[in-house]
Coordinates of C-alpha atoms in Angstrom, one line a residue:
Chain A
M1 CA 0.0 0.0 0.0
Q2 CA 1.4 3.4 -1.0
L3 CA 0.8 6.6 0.9
T4 CA 0.1 9.9 -0.9
L5 CA 0.1 13.3 0.8
G6 CA -2.6 15.3 -0.8
P7 CA -2.3 19.0 -1.7
L8 CA -2.5 21.4 1.2
M9 CA -6.1 22.7 1.1
F10 CA -5.7 25.6 3.5
H11 CA -4.1 29.0 3.3
W12 CA -0.9 28.8 5.4
K13 CA 1.8 31.3 5.6
P14 CA 4.7 30.6 3.1
D15 CA 7.3 30.0 5.8
L16 CA 5.0 27.4 7.4
I17 CA 4.4 25.7 4.0
Q18 CA 8.2 25.5 3.5
D19 CA 8.8 24.1 6.9
F20 CA 6.0 21.6 6.6
Y21 CA 7.3 20.1 3.3
A22 CA 10.9 20.1 4.5
R23 CA 9.8 17.9 7.4
I24 CA 7.7 15.7 5.1
A25 CA 10.8 15.3 2.8
D26 CA 13.1 14.4 5.7
E27 CA 10.9 12.3 8.0
A28 CA 7.5 11.1 6.5
P29 CA 7.2 7.6 5.1
I30 CA 5.2 9.0 2.1
D31 CA 5.6 7.7 -1.4
R32 CA 3.9 10.5 -3.4
V33 CA 3.3 14.2 -2.6
V34 CA 0.7 16.3 -4.5
L35 CA 1.7 20.0 -4.4
G36 CA -0.1 23.1 -5.4
E37 CA -3.3 25.1 -5.1
V38 CA -6.7 23.3 -5.5
V39 CA -9.0 25.5 -3.6
C40 CA -8.5 29.2 -4.4
S41 CA -6.4 30.8 -7.2
K42 CA -6.0 33.9 -5.1
R43 CA -3.8 32.1 -2.7
L44 CA -1.2 30.8 -5.1
P45 CA 0.9 34.0 -5.6
F46 CA 1.8 33.8 -1.9
Y47 CA 3.8 30.6 -2.2
E48 CA 4.1 29.9 -6.0
A49 CA 7.8 30.9 -6.0
L50 CA 8.5 28.2 -3.3
I51 CA 7.0 25.3 -5.3
P52 CA 10.0 24.4 -7.5
E53 CA 12.3 24.4 -4.5
I54 CA 9.9 22.3 -2.4
A55 CA 9.3 19.9 -5.3
E56 CA 13.0 19.5 -5.8
R57 CA 13.6 18.8 -2.1
L58 CA 10.8 16.2 -2.0
A59 CA 12.1 14.5 -5.2
R60 CA 15.6 14.3 -3.8
A61 CA 14.1 12.6 -0.7
G62 CA 12.7 10.0 -3.0
K63 CA 9.1 11.1 -3.1
E64 CA 7.2 11.2 -6.4
V65 CA 6.1 14.8 -6.9
V66 CA 2.8 15.6 -8.6
L67 CA 1.5 19.1 -9.2
A68 CA -2.2 19.7 -8.5
S69 CA -4.5 21.6 -10.9
L70 CA -7.1 24.0 -9.5
G71 CA -10.5 22.5 -8.6
L72 CA -12.9 25.1 -10.0
V73 CA -11.6 27.0 -13.0
T74 CA -13.5 30.1 -14.2
L75 CA -11.1 32.9 -14.9
K76 CA -8.6 33.5 -17.6
R77 CA -5.7 33.7 -15.2
E78 CA -6.8 30.4 -13.7
R79 CA -6.6 28.8 -17.2
A80 CA -3.1 30.3 -17.5
M81 CA -2.2 28.5 -14.2
L82 CA -3.1 25.2 -15.9
S83 CA -0.9 25.8 -18.8
D84 CA 2.0 26.7 -16.5
L85 CA 1.6 23.4 -14.7
V86 CA 2.3 21.4 -17.8
E87 CA 5.5 23.2 -18.4
A88 CA 6.9 22.6 -14.9
G89 CA 8.1 19.1 -15.8
F90 CA 6.3 17.1 -13.1
A91 CA 3.4 14.8 -13.3
V92 CA 0.0 16.6 -13.1
E93 CA -3.0 15.8 -10.9
V94 CA -6.3 16.7 -12.8
N95 CA -8.8 18.1 -10.3
D96 CA -11.1 19.6 -12.9
L97 CA -11.4 18.3 -16.5
T98 CA -10.4 21.7 -17.8
M99 CA -6.9 20.4 -17.3
M100 CA -7.4 17.8 -20.0
R101 CA -7.3 20.6 -22.6
Y102 CA -3.8 21.5 -21.5
L103 CA -2.2 18.0 -21.3
A104 CA -0.3 16.9 -24.4
K105 CA -1.7 13.9 -26.2
N106 CA -0.5 10.7 -24.5
Q107 CA 0.8 12.7 -21.6
K108 CA 0.5 10.6 -18.4
F109 CA -1.5 12.2 -15.6
T110 CA -3.1 11.4 -12.3
V111 CA -6.7 12.2 -11.2
G112 CA -7.7 13.8 -7.9
P113 CA -10.7 13.2 -5.7
L114 CA -12.7 16.2 -7.1
V115 CA -13.1 14.5 -10.5
N116 CA -16.3 12.4 -10.6
V117 CA -15.1 8.9 -11.1
Y118 CA -18.1 6.7 -10.1
N119 CA -18.0 3.9 -12.6
T120 CA -16.0 1.7 -14.9
G121 CA -17.0 3.6 -18.1
T122 CA -15.4 6.8 -16.7
L123 CA -12.4 4.9 -15.4
D124 CA -11.9 3.3 -18.8
W125 CA -12.1 6.6 -20.5
L126 CA -9.6 8.3 -18.2
I127 CA -7.1 5.4 -18.3
A128 CA -7.3 5.2 -22.1
R129 CA -6.4 8.9 -22.1
G130 CA -3.3 8.4 -19.9
A131 CA -4.5 8.4 -16.3
S132 CA -1.9 6.3 -14.4
H133 CA -3.3 6.9 -10.9
I134 CA -6.8 7.8 -9.7
C135 CA -8.0 9.0 -6.3
L136 CA -11.7 8.2 -6.1
P137 CA -14.3 10.6 -4.8
P138 CA -14.6 10.4 -1.0
E139 CA -18.3 9.6 -1.0
L140 CA -18.0 6.1 -2.5
P141 CA -18.9 3.0 -0.4
I142 CA -16.3 0.2 0.0
E143 CA -18.2 -2.1 -2.3
T144 CA -18.0 0.4 -5.2
I145 CA -14.4 1.1 -4.4
A146 CA -13.7 -2.7 -4.7
T147 CA -15.4 -2.8 -8.1
L148 CA -13.4 0.2 -9.4
A149 CA -10.1 -0.9 -7.9
D150 CA -10.4 -4.3 -9.5
H151 CA -11.3 -2.7 -12.9
G152 CA -8.7 0.1 -12.6
T153 CA -5.7 -2.0 -11.5
R154 CA -6.4 -4.6 -14.2
A155 CA -6.2 -1.7 -16.7
G156 CA -2.9 -0.6 -15.2
A157 CA -3.9 2.3 -13.1
G158 CA -3.3 2.7 -9.3
I159 CA -6.5 3.4 -7.3
E160 CA -6.4 5.6 -4.3
V161 CA -8.9 6.5 -1.6
W162 CA -9.3 9.4 0.9
A163 CA -7.9 8.0 4.1
Y164 CA -7.2 10.9 6.5
G165 CA -8.3 14.4 7.0
R166 CA -11.4 16.6 6.7
L167 CA -13.5 15.5 3.7
P168 CA -13.8 17.9 0.8
L169 CA -17.6 17.9 0.5
A170 CA -18.3 20.9 -1.8
I171 CA -16.8 23.7 -3.8
S172 CA -18.6 27.0 -4.7
G173 CA -18.2 30.2 -6.6
R174 CA -18.9 31.9 -3.3
C175 CA -16.2 32.4 -0.6
Y176 CA -17.8 31.6 2.8
H177 CA -14.9 32.9 4.8
A178 CA -15.4 36.3 3.1
R179 CA -19.2 36.1 3.5
L180 CA -18.8 35.5 7.2
A181 CA -16.5 38.6 7.4
G182 CA -19.1 40.6 5.5
R183 CA -16.9 40.8 2.4
S184 CA -17.1 39.4 -1.1
K185 CA -14.6 37.0 -2.7
D186 CA -12.9 39.7 -4.7
S187 CA -12.2 41.8 -1.5
C188 CA -11.7 39.0 0.9
L189 CA -8.5 40.3 2.5
F190 CA -7.5 36.6 2.9
V191 CA -9.4 36.2 6.1
C192 CA -9.2 32.4 5.5
E193 CA -5.5 32.4 6.6
E194 CA -6.7 32.7 10.3
D195 CA -7.9 29.1 10.2
M196 CA -5.2 26.6 9.6
D197 CA -7.6 23.7 9.3
G198 CA -10.7 25.6 8.2
L199 CA -13.3 27.2 10.4
A200 CA -15.8 24.9 12.1
V201 CA -19.4 25.3 11.3
D202 CA -21.6 24.0 14.2
T203 CA -25.3 23.3 14.3
L204 CA -27.6 25.4 16.5
D205 CA -27.6 22.4 18.9
D206 CA -23.8 22.7 19.1
Q207 CA -23.2 19.6 17.0
K208 CA -19.8 19.6 15.2
F209 CA -20.8 19.4 11.6
L210 CA -18.9 21.1 8.8
A211 CA -15.9 23.4 8.2
I212 CA -15.4 26.2 5.7
N213 CA -12.2 26.9 3.9
G214 CA -12.7 29.8 1.5
V215 CA -14.9 28.5 -1.4
Q216 CA -14.6 25.0 -0.1
T217 CA -16.8 23.2 2.5
L218 CA -15.3 20.3 4.4
S219 CA -16.5 17.9 7.1
E220 CA -15.7 18.9 10.6
S221 CA -14.7 15.4 11.4
R222 CA -11.5 14.1 10.0
A223 CA -11.9 11.0 7.9
N224 CA -9.7 8.4 9.4
M225 CA -9.3 5.0 7.8
V226 CA -6.3 3.8 9.9
G227 CA -8.4 1.2 11.5
D228 CA -9.7 0.0 8.1
V229 CA -6.5 -0.5 6.1
A230 CA -7.0 -4.3 5.9
A231 CA -10.5 -3.9 4.4
I232 CA -9.3 -1.3 2.0
D233 CA -6.3 -3.4 1.0
G234 CA -8.7 -6.3 0.5
A235 CA -10.8 -4.1 -1.8
G236 CA -7.7 -3.9 -4.1
V237 CA -6.9 -0.2 -3.4
T238 CA -3.2 0.6 -4.0
S239 CA -2.8 3.9 -2.3
L240 CA -4.1 6.0 0.7
R241 CA -4.4 9.7 0.6
L242 CA -3.6 11.7 3.7
S243 CA -4.7 15.3 3.6
P244 CA -2.4 17.9 5.3
H245 CA -3.6 19.5 8.6
S246 CA -1.9 21.6 11.2
E247 CA -1.3 18.6 13.4
D248 CA 1.8 16.4 13.2
M249 CA 1.5 14.9 9.7
V250 CA 4.7 12.9 10.1
H251 CA 3.2 11.1 13.0
V252 CA 0.0 10.5 11.0
A253 CA 2.0 9.1 8.1
Q254 CA 4.1 6.9 10.3
T255 CA 1.0 5.5 12.0
F256 CA -0.6 4.7 8.7
R257 CA 2.6 3.2 7.4
A258 CA 2.9 0.9 10.5
A259 CA -0.8 0.0 10.2
C260 CA -0.5 -0.8 6.5
D261 CA 2.7 -2.9 7.1
G262 CA 0.9 -4.9 9.9
N263 CA 3.4 -3.7 12.5
I264 CA 0.6 -2.4 14.7
S265 CA -3.0 -3.4 15.1
A266 CA -6.0 -1.3 14.1
G267 CA -6.7 -0.5 17.7
E268 CA -3.1 0.5 18.4
A269 CA -3.1 2.7 15.3
L270 CA -6.3 4.5 16.2
A271 CA -5.1 5.0 19.8
M272 CA -1.8 6.5 18.5
L273 CA -3.6 9.0 16.3
A274 CA -6.3 9.9 18.9
E275 CA -3.6 10.5 21.6
R276 CA -1.9 13.2 19.6
A277 CA -5.0 14.6 17.8
V278 CA -6.0 18.2 17.9
S279 CA -9.6 17.1 17.2
P280 CA -10.5 13.5 18.0
R281 CA -13.7 13.5 16.0
Y282 CA -13.3 11.0 13.2
S283 CA -15.5 9.5 10.5
N284 CA -15.3 6.6 8.1
G285 CA -18.9 6.5 7.2
F286 CA -18.8 7.1 3.4
M287 CA -16.9 3.8 3.1
F288 CA -18.3 1.8 6.0
G289 CA -21.4 3.4 7.4
K290 CA -24.8 4.7 6.6
T291 CA -23.9 8.3 6.3
G292 CA -20.6 10.0 5.6
A293 CA -20.4 11.3 9.2
D294 CA -20.7 7.8 10.8
W295 CA -17.7 6.5 12.7
S296 CA -17.4 2.8 13.3
H297 CA -14.5 0.7 14.5
S298 CA -14.9 -2.2 12.1
Q299 CA -11.6 -3.8 12.8
I300 CA -10.8 -3.2 16.4
N301 CA -10.7 -6.5 18.3
Chain B
M1 CA -33.3 40.4 -30.9
T2 CA -33.6 36.6 -31.2
M3 CA -36.1 34.7 -29.2
L4 CA -34.5 32.8 -26.4
E5 CA -35.6 29.1 -26.0
L6 CA -37.6 28.5 -22.8
V7 CA -36.7 25.1 -21.2
C8 CA -39.2 24.1 -18.6
P9 CA -39.4 21.4 -16.0
A10 CA -41.9 18.5 -15.9
G11 CA -41.9 16.0 -13.0
T12 CA -45.1 14.3 -14.1
P13 CA -47.1 13.8 -17.4
A14 CA -49.6 16.4 -16.2
S15 CA -46.8 19.0 -15.6
L16 CA -45.5 18.2 -19.1
R17 CA -48.8 19.0 -20.6
A18 CA -49.1 22.1 -18.5
A19 CA -45.7 23.4 -19.6
V20 CA -46.5 22.7 -23.2
E21 CA -49.8 24.6 -23.0
A22 CA -48.2 27.5 -21.1
G23 CA -45.8 28.0 -24.0
A24 CA -42.6 26.1 -23.2
D25 CA -40.3 25.7 -26.3
T26 CA -38.8 22.7 -24.6
V27 CA -39.6 20.5 -21.6
Y28 CA -37.1 18.4 -19.7
C29 CA -37.9 15.4 -17.6
G30 CA -36.5 12.1 -16.4
F31 CA -37.2 8.4 -15.9
A32 CA -38.6 7.3 -12.5
D33 CA -35.3 5.9 -11.0
E34 CA -31.9 7.1 -9.9
T35 CA -30.7 7.9 -13.4
N36 CA -31.7 11.6 -12.9
A37 CA -31.1 14.3 -10.4
R38 CA -34.7 14.6 -9.2
N39 CA -35.3 11.1 -8.0
F40 CA -38.1 11.8 -5.7
P41 CA -41.0 9.5 -4.7
G42 CA -43.9 9.8 -7.0
L43 CA -42.0 11.9 -9.5
N44 CA -40.8 11.3 -13.1
F45 CA -41.9 9.1 -16.0
S46 CA -42.3 5.5 -16.8
R47 CA -41.2 4.4 -20.3
E48 CA -44.8 4.5 -21.5
E49 CA -45.4 7.9 -20.0
M50 CA -42.3 9.3 -21.6
A51 CA -43.3 8.0 -25.0
A52 CA -46.8 9.5 -24.6
G53 CA -45.4 12.8 -23.3
I54 CA -42.9 13.2 -26.2
E55 CA -45.7 12.4 -28.7
Y56 CA -47.9 15.0 -27.0
A57 CA -45.2 17.6 -27.0
H58 CA -44.0 16.9 -30.6
E59 CA -47.5 17.2 -31.9
R60 CA -47.5 20.8 -30.5
G61 CA -44.1 21.7 -31.7
T62 CA -42.4 21.4 -28.3
K63 CA -39.1 19.5 -27.8
V64 CA -38.5 17.1 -25.0
L65 CA -35.1 16.6 -23.3
V66 CA -34.4 13.6 -21.0
A67 CA -32.2 14.2 -18.1
I68 CA -29.9 11.2 -17.3
N69 CA -27.6 13.3 -15.2
T70 CA -26.6 11.3 -12.2
F71 CA -23.3 9.3 -12.2
P72 CA -23.8 5.7 -13.0
Q73 CA -23.1 3.3 -10.1
A74 CA -20.1 1.0 -10.7
G75 CA -21.4 -2.5 -11.5
N76 CA -24.9 -1.1 -12.4
E77 CA -24.0 0.9 -15.5
A78 CA -26.6 -1.0 -17.5
L79 CA -29.4 0.9 -15.8
W80 CA -28.0 4.2 -17.2
H81 CA -27.2 2.7 -20.6
R82 CA -30.8 1.4 -20.8
A83 CA -32.1 4.9 -20.0
V84 CA -30.1 6.4 -22.9
A85 CA -31.3 3.7 -25.3
D86 CA -34.9 4.1 -24.2
A87 CA -34.8 7.9 -24.5
H88 CA -33.4 7.4 -28.0
T89 CA -36.2 4.9 -28.9
V90 CA -39.0 7.1 -27.7
G91 CA -37.8 10.0 -29.7
A92 CA -36.2 12.4 -27.1
D93 CA -34.8 15.5 -28.8
A94 CA -31.7 15.2 -26.6
V95 CA -30.4 13.6 -23.5
I96 CA -28.8 15.7 -20.7
L97 CA -25.7 13.9 -19.4
A98 CA -23.1 14.6 -16.8
D99 CA -20.8 11.5 -16.5
I100 CA -17.9 11.2 -19.0
G101 CA -18.3 7.4 -19.1
L102 CA -21.9 7.8 -20.1
L103 CA -21.1 10.5 -22.6
A104 CA -18.6 8.3 -24.2
Y105 CA -21.0 5.4 -24.2
T106 CA -23.8 7.6 -25.8
A107 CA -21.5 9.1 -28.4
K108 CA -20.4 5.6 -29.4
H109 CA -23.7 3.7 -29.3
H110 CA -26.3 6.5 -30.0
G111 CA -24.3 8.8 -32.1
D112 CA -27.3 10.6 -33.6
L113 CA -28.9 11.2 -30.3
R114 CA -28.2 14.9 -29.4
R115 CA -26.2 15.3 -26.3
H116 CA -26.5 18.2 -23.8
L117 CA -24.1 18.6 -20.9
S118 CA -25.9 18.8 -17.5
V119 CA -25.2 21.4 -14.9
Q120 CA -24.0 18.4 -12.9
A121 CA -20.9 18.2 -15.0
A122 CA -19.9 21.6 -13.7
A123 CA -18.4 22.9 -16.9
A124 CA -17.5 26.5 -16.0
N125 CA -15.1 27.8 -18.6
P126 CA -14.5 27.7 -22.4
D127 CA -11.7 25.1 -22.3
V128 CA -13.7 22.4 -20.5
I129 CA -16.8 23.1 -22.7
N130 CA -14.7 22.8 -25.8
F131 CA -13.3 19.6 -24.3
Y132 CA -16.8 18.1 -24.0
A133 CA -17.8 19.3 -27.4
E134 CA -14.7 17.7 -29.1
E135 CA -14.6 14.5 -27.1
F136 CA -18.2 13.7 -26.9
G137 CA -20.0 15.8 -29.5
V138 CA -21.9 17.9 -26.9
K139 CA -24.1 20.5 -28.6
R140 CA -25.3 22.4 -25.6
V141 CA -24.0 23.0 -22.1
V142 CA -26.1 24.0 -19.0
L143 CA -23.8 26.4 -17.2
P144 CA -23.1 26.0 -13.5
R145 CA -24.5 28.7 -11.2
V146 CA -21.1 30.1 -10.4
L147 CA -20.7 32.5 -13.3
S148 CA -21.5 36.2 -13.7
V149 CA -23.2 37.5 -16.8
P150 CA -20.0 39.1 -18.2
E151 CA -18.3 35.7 -17.7
I152 CA -21.1 33.9 -19.5
A153 CA -20.7 36.4 -22.4
A154 CA -16.9 35.8 -22.5
I155 CA -17.5 32.0 -22.5
N156 CA -19.8 32.3 -25.5
R157 CA -17.2 34.2 -27.4
E158 CA -14.8 31.2 -27.2
I159 CA -17.2 28.3 -27.9
D160 CA -19.4 27.0 -30.6
T161 CA -21.6 25.0 -28.2
E162 CA -25.0 26.4 -27.3
T163 CA -25.4 27.6 -23.7
E164 CA -28.4 27.2 -21.4
V165 CA -28.6 29.1 -18.1
F166 CA -30.9 28.8 -15.1
V167 CA -33.3 31.8 -14.6
F168 CA -35.7 30.7 -12.0
G169 CA -36.2 28.3 -9.1
G170 CA -34.2 26.5 -6.4
L171 CA -30.6 27.7 -6.2
C172 CA -27.6 25.4 -5.5
V173 CA -25.0 27.4 -3.7
M174 CA -22.3 24.8 -4.3
E175 CA -21.1 23.9 -7.7
E176 CA -23.5 21.2 -8.8
G177 CA -22.2 17.7 -9.4
R178 CA -19.4 18.3 -6.9
C179 CA -21.3 18.4 -3.6
S180 CA -21.6 15.5 -1.1
L181 CA -22.9 17.5 1.8
S182 CA -26.2 15.6 1.6
S183 CA -24.5 12.2 1.7
Y184 CA -22.4 13.3 4.6
A185 CA -25.5 13.8 6.6
T186 CA -27.9 11.2 5.1
G187 CA -25.9 8.8 2.9
Q188 CA -28.0 9.9 -0.1
S189 CA -26.4 12.3 -2.6
P190 CA -27.2 14.1 -5.8
N191 CA -24.4 12.4 -7.7
M192 CA -25.2 8.8 -6.6
N193 CA -28.9 8.8 -5.8
G194 CA -30.3 11.9 -7.6
V195 CA -31.5 13.5 -4.3
C196 CA -30.3 16.3 -2.0
S197 CA -31.4 16.6 1.6
P198 CA -34.1 13.9 1.0
A199 CA -37.4 14.0 2.7
S200 CA -36.9 10.4 4.0
H201 CA -34.2 11.8 6.4
V202 CA -36.1 14.9 7.5
V203 CA -37.3 15.1 11.1
Y204 CA -39.2 18.0 12.7
E205 CA -38.9 18.0 16.5
Q206 CA -40.5 20.2 19.2
S207 CA -37.9 21.4 21.6
G208 CA -39.2 23.7 24.3
D209 CA -40.9 26.5 22.4
E210 CA -38.9 25.9 19.3
L211 CA -39.4 23.8 16.3
V212 CA -36.3 22.1 15.1
S213 CA -35.7 21.0 11.5
K214 CA -33.2 18.1 11.3
L215 CA -31.6 16.3 8.4
G216 CA -30.4 12.9 9.7
E217 CA -28.8 13.6 13.0
F218 CA -28.0 17.2 12.3
T219 CA -30.0 20.3 13.2
I220 CA -30.3 22.4 10.1
D221 CA -32.6 25.2 11.4
K222 CA -34.8 26.2 14.4
V223 CA -37.8 28.6 14.5
G224 CA -40.3 29.8 17.1
Q225 CA -43.5 27.9 17.4
D226 CA -45.6 30.2 15.3
A227 CA -43.2 30.3 12.3
P228 CA -43.5 27.8 9.5
A229 CA -40.9 25.1 9.9
P230 CA -38.2 25.5 7.2
Y231 CA -37.4 22.5 5.1
P232 CA -33.9 21.5 6.1
T233 CA -32.1 21.9 2.8
L234 CA -28.6 21.5 4.1
C235 CA -26.9 24.5 2.4
K236 CA -29.7 26.9 3.3
G237 CA -29.5 26.0 7.0
C238 CA -28.7 28.2 10.0
F239 CA -25.4 27.4 11.7
S240 CA -22.8 29.0 13.8
A241 CA -19.2 29.6 12.7
G242 CA -16.7 31.6 14.6
A243 CA -18.6 34.3 16.6
R244 CA -21.4 34.4 14.1
T245 CA -24.7 32.6 13.8
G246 CA -26.8 32.7 10.7
H247 CA -27.1 31.3 7.2
V248 CA -23.4 30.6 6.7
F249 CA -23.8 29.4 3.1
E250 CA -27.0 30.9 1.7
D251 CA -30.3 32.3 2.9
A252 CA -33.6 30.6 2.2
I253 CA -33.7 32.2 -1.2
S254 CA -34.6 31.4 -4.8
L255 CA -33.2 32.4 -8.1
D256 CA -35.2 34.9 -10.2
A257 CA -33.2 36.3 -13.1
A258 CA -36.1 37.4 -15.2
S259 CA -34.7 41.0 -15.1
L260 CA -31.5 39.7 -16.7
I261 CA -33.2 38.1 -19.8
P262 CA -32.1 40.9 -22.2
Q263 CA -28.5 40.7 -20.8
M264 CA -28.5 36.9 -21.3
A265 CA -29.6 37.4 -24.9
K266 CA -26.8 39.8 -25.4
A267 CA -24.4 37.5 -23.8
G268 CA -25.1 34.9 -26.5
V269 CA -27.1 32.5 -24.4
T270 CA -29.4 30.1 -26.4
A271 CA -31.8 28.9 -23.8
L272 CA -33.3 29.8 -20.4
K273 CA -33.9 27.0 -17.9
I274 CA -36.5 27.0 -15.2
E275 CA -35.7 24.7 -12.2
G276 CA -38.5 22.7 -10.5
R277 CA -39.3 19.2 -11.7
Q278 CA -40.5 18.5 -8.2
R279 CA -43.0 21.4 -8.2
S280 CA -46.7 21.2 -8.9
R281 CA -48.4 21.5 -12.3
A282 CA -50.0 24.8 -11.3
Y283 CA -46.6 26.2 -10.4
V284 CA -45.0 25.1 -13.6
A285 CA -47.9 26.6 -15.6
A286 CA -47.7 29.9 -13.8
V287 CA -43.9 30.2 -14.1
V288 CA -43.8 29.2 -17.7
C289 CA -46.5 31.6 -18.6
S290 CA -44.7 34.5 -16.9
F291 CA -41.4 33.7 -18.6
R292 CA -43.1 33.2 -21.9
Q293 CA -44.2 36.8 -21.7
A294 CA -40.8 38.0 -20.6
V295 CA -39.0 36.2 -23.4
K296 CA -41.5 37.6 -26.0
A297 CA -41.1 41.1 -24.6
C298 CA -37.3 40.8 -24.7
A299 CA -37.3 39.6 -28.3
A300 CA -39.6 42.5 -29.3
G301 CA -37.1 44.9 -27.6
Q302 CA -39.6 45.8 -24.9
S303 CA -38.9 45.9 -21.2
I304 CA -39.6 42.9 -19.1
P305 CA -43.0 43.1 -17.4
P306 CA -42.7 43.4 -13.6
S307 CA -42.1 39.9 -12.3
A308 CA -45.1 38.5 -10.5
L309 CA -43.2 35.4 -9.6
A310 CA -41.8 36.2 -6.2
K311 CA -44.8 34.6 -4.5
L312 CA -44.0 31.3 -6.2
S313 CA -40.5 30.9 -5.1
E314 CA -39.3 28.9 -2.1
G315 CA -38.8 31.6 0.5
Q316 CA -39.9 35.2 0.7
D317 CA -36.8 36.5 -1.1
N318 CA -35.2 36.2 -4.5
T319 CA -31.7 36.6 -5.7
L320 CA -29.8 37.0 -8.9
G321 CA -27.2 34.6 -7.4
A322 CA -23.8 34.4 -9.0
Y323 CA -25.0 36.4 -12.1
R324 CA -24.2 39.4 -9.9
K325 CA -20.5 39.3 -9.2
T326 CA -20.8 40.5 -5.6
W327 CA -22.8 37.4 -4.7
R328 CA -19.5 35.6 -4.4

């Protein structure tokens, strides 16, 4: 089982971003790192200049580096961002099919979780066009994942699932961080940078529910499949995606690595993550429950 | 000015006839299963009803589009393939699709069946629209509700594909086809099941002197005893975030872009779409009738008659949504 570190979804300060990836390069048992801006094109200029250096350092540390394309593309300058990605010389993760227009014919690419891959027809089409690795949408149940993993791996593509971190549930033209601050997206003043893991949205009965991150809406719970790696492996999945948060992601990656290698039990792995967690609210319901928010301990003895 | 095509919803055969009689150029509908994004109990068409509805519409010069715009479930793709084949057989003027696997299938096996791109495909710029046109022969795209009018005009300058825009009805705040808020709370999603915030998971509870609207386990809104209980559509709910409490995502508000019809025509839009296959026949008739007048007035270069539609929409208030840039 491979481990992929997904793109940073939040607006962190550039020096934090640099430190974060330096530590990933040096210490995290991660096979593949997806770098770049998926959520909001306005954030990219703050750290764009750092990406080549970060990418090089990760590559020297033996990580496969993939550059992420933007998730919702509407503006001319956002389309230009996509054309820049192709020229950077790394593999590209398609997060919106707009990117397909910028890939060279027969250029290999990977597919991120915001692209709707729900069935074998879509899988076949993407693989025929050069997709070598596909992260499935987070809302799929394990039975569907098994069908797609079997089909995809036979056709030569790696199949990845969302295994750790707040779930990306929606993307909008509207910036909710700006709206809360009484501003519009165009005059947001980057209020989203105050929330390193997004801003929690609670119900009127104080239930933890969602989190906003600019134009993105996430789950408040962190998806956490560390207790389910055997079931996911059994479904034929080849890679797990861990999504960066402000907590110790090296520890998260090490725990997943140990769980995947069978060095610790599901119960031990869960305890190790919960012990150091900023937020101990987890979910694995899209894969194993009735609703996405459900949390069950399927494999703890 | 050219006459914009009016594309109207029909959740039942009676609504289809009402829409045709009220002056719809085109009616869109779906089969009674999870192949379309309004998979509600008691709604939509059997194969026989679809055939009869299309015959009725065609006799009166009205086109019928069949929405097959959910994402086929792995292992059960045949259900969606059959829907496309049956739409073709009964003479649909086009199918409205979102999934690239299903688009590829339809282009290959039903090449002469016209293909429209559903709003669920979230095609929000000229590059991706041209991609769908070239790869799958898509002739029309329903634009996602994240674009301003000038952006729509700019898109039309770079594409040959027709564009269709929503002008009235329920308003998704999130980009359609890329939202799993509903399945996070209920297990049922637009993409997989053709439903959002489904009634099967709605609970109204009395709590002290408040009425609580819940979706699954989660409280979506609360009102005083005398107020009507709001339907708990997830993204229109009342929540708290940081120090604020309120409608974090969107107010209980509906889209009414009747006033923008002339601008849409200038922006190169081909067709105007009314949301609401789940609404009653009377609602469909009234809305279609109003928009028929508005479209006629626009084509004749006259001003749009003051909209009498506000009372028909979901809440008390209407919005121009993303068409006005400051909405963002």
